[in-house]
Amino acid sequence: MTATIALVAGDPAGIGPELVAKLLGEPGKLPAQIRLIAHRASLDAAAKVAGVALELPALKTDDAALAVARMEWSGWNAAPFEQGKAGAANGAFMLDSLKFALDLAQRGVVDAVCFAPLNKSVLRAGGMKQEDELRWFADVLGYRGPCGEFNVLEKLWTSRVTSHIPLKDVARLLTAEGVAEAIGMLHEALRRAGNATPRIGVCGLNPHNGDNGNFGREEIDIIAPGVELAAKRGYAAAGPYPADTIFVRARDGAFDGIVTMYHDQGQIAMKLMGFERGVTVQGGLPVAITTPAHGTAYDIAGRGVANVQAMSNALAIAARMGAASH
């Protein structure tokens, strides 16, 4: 069954509207029904620089069968935003647009949400109190279970046990339960995205995987027990493996997913392998939510040169996960 996706145009001052315009400029290639949430002036300007003509009938009700339509909402005719400039007004606008998308999902109007790039500092300036948008999503949805970001490059997915925290705090925040939760969330997300039997590898924390405790005991005392705990819950994984070689194994086809211990342990490898193609999935939430792994790129906003590949990949994953929710 074809999914219906709330497509949110992201920061109106960044490259998001251009990415959305480029996607919608080729409606025959869209993997799902689209319900667009955007800013009129930004989208019009983006369509002009992208050289595409958009036909976007407006929806005021939930029952239209249109392949592509824009949603009527308060932000469509908002005042213009200065291109390439970060500001609190951008952040407030983005939070409003995302709340609207989540409401559509909770009411069953859409099956998943895909949003164009945001900026965390701007979201905070606009009123977000949480450490990142993932925790903000969880609070808006009233979700109190485990959640975490997944980074995706084609068929390879990564999750992490700790996320947006100082590096000095990583070791003390690792727990066997956290490792097991990260494995379980990644396993379920891969299944939801169409991989029935995901192969998951787990990173160690220390150089040379701790060298049998000579360079640290987290692998012995925390990570391996976490892998065993996940297995008891029905989520098989292998490891821990040295972090400096596990992505070579994955590149060569050994794994579908990798659990890392901290943010940059996976992000550096994934972005080196394909920065222009990477996707972030907001994992563990009751609503499937995806976005490109790159940022708002204020420096090139309005120039018509933004690469649409990661945005296209994010929409494709949202479509697969949304279809699986039926």
PDB file of N, CA, C and O in Angstrom, residues 41 53 100 123 131 155 159 180 200 202 265 287:
ATOM      1  N   ALA A  41       6.190  32.057   0.342  1.00  0.00           N
ATOM      2  CA  ALA A  41       7.192  32.922  -0.278  1.00  0.00           C
ATOM      3  C   ALA A  41       8.517  32.177  -0.470  1.00  0.00           C
ATOM      4  O   ALA A  41       9.160  32.302  -1.521  1.00  0.00           O
ATOM      5  N   ALA A  53       8.268  24.275 -12.054  1.00  0.00           N
ATOM      6  CA  ALA A  53       6.921  24.824 -11.884  1.00  0.00           C
ATOM      7  C   ALA A  53       6.125  23.869 -11.011  1.00  0.00           C
ATOM      8  O   ALA A  53       6.058  22.668 -11.300  1.00  0.00           O
ATOM      9  N   PHE A 100       2.373  20.657  13.521  1.00  0.00           N
ATOM     10  CA  PHE A 100       1.262  20.410  12.613  1.00  0.00           C
ATOM     11  C   PHE A 100       1.413  19.043  11.944  1.00  0.00           C
ATOM     12  O   PHE A 100       0.457  18.275  11.823  1.00  0.00           O
ATOM     13  N   LEU A 123      16.288  26.267  16.445  1.00  0.00           N
ATOM     14  CA  LEU A 123      15.131  25.699  17.126  1.00  0.00           C
ATOM     15  C   LEU A 123      15.103  26.116  18.595  1.00  0.00           C
ATOM     16  O   LEU A 123      14.040  26.444  19.139  1.00  0.00           O
ATOM     17  N   GLU A 131      17.259  18.889  24.375  1.00  0.00           N
ATOM     18  CA  GLU A 131      18.625  18.880  23.842  1.00  0.00           C
ATOM     19  C   GLU A 131      18.659  18.777  22.326  1.00  0.00           C
ATOM     20  O   GLU A 131      19.619  19.211  21.682  1.00  0.00           O
ATOM     21  N   LYS A 155      21.811   0.980   2.431  1.00  0.00           N
ATOM     22  CA  LYS A 155      21.344  -0.170   3.203  1.00  0.00           C
ATOM     23  C   LYS A 155      21.979  -0.271   4.587  1.00  0.00           C
ATOM     24  O   LYS A 155      21.597  -1.138   5.378  1.00  0.00           O
ATOM     25  N   SER A 159      22.867   3.127  14.880  1.00  0.00           N
ATOM     26  CA  SER A 159      22.254   3.753  16.051  1.00  0.00           C
ATOM     27  C   SER A 159      23.365   4.025  17.054  1.00  0.00           C
ATOM     28  O   SER A 159      24.501   3.570  16.880  1.00  0.00           O
ATOM     29  N   ALA A 180      21.599  -2.647  25.013  1.00  0.00           N
ATOM     30  CA  ALA A 180      20.528  -3.542  24.584  1.00  0.00           C
ATOM     31  C   ALA A 180      19.381  -2.781  23.936  1.00  0.00           C
ATOM     32  O   ALA A 180      18.813  -3.217  22.923  1.00  0.00           O
ATOM     33  N   ILE A 200      23.356  -7.135  12.793  1.00  0.00           N
ATOM     34  CA  ILE A 200      23.795  -5.952  13.539  1.00  0.00           C
ATOM     35  C   ILE A 200      25.139  -6.222  14.207  1.00  0.00           C
ATOM     36  O   ILE A 200      25.323  -7.255  14.855  1.00  0.00           O
ATOM     37  N   VAL A 202      28.198  -4.404  16.801  1.00  0.00           N
ATOM     38  CA  VAL A 202      28.288  -3.453  17.914  1.00  0.00           C
ATOM     39  C   VAL A 202      29.731  -2.987  18.080  1.00  0.00           C
ATOM     40  O   VAL A 202      30.659  -3.807  18.112  1.00  0.00           O
ATOM     41  N   GLN A 265      31.422   8.598  16.658  1.00  0.00           N
ATOM     42  CA  GLN A 265      31.986   7.276  16.358  1.00  0.00           C
ATOM     43  C   GLN A 265      31.364   6.706  15.088  1.00  0.00           C
ATOM     44  O   GLN A 265      32.035   6.037  14.298  1.00  0.00           O
ATOM     45  N   VAL A 287       5.783   7.437  15.608  1.00  0.00           N
ATOM     46  CA  VAL A 287       5.623   7.952  14.249  1.00  0.00           C
ATOM     47  C   VAL A 287       6.970   7.847  13.535  1.00  0.00           C
ATOM     48  O   VAL A 287       8.004   8.223  14.096  1.00  0.00           O
TER      49      VAL A 287
END
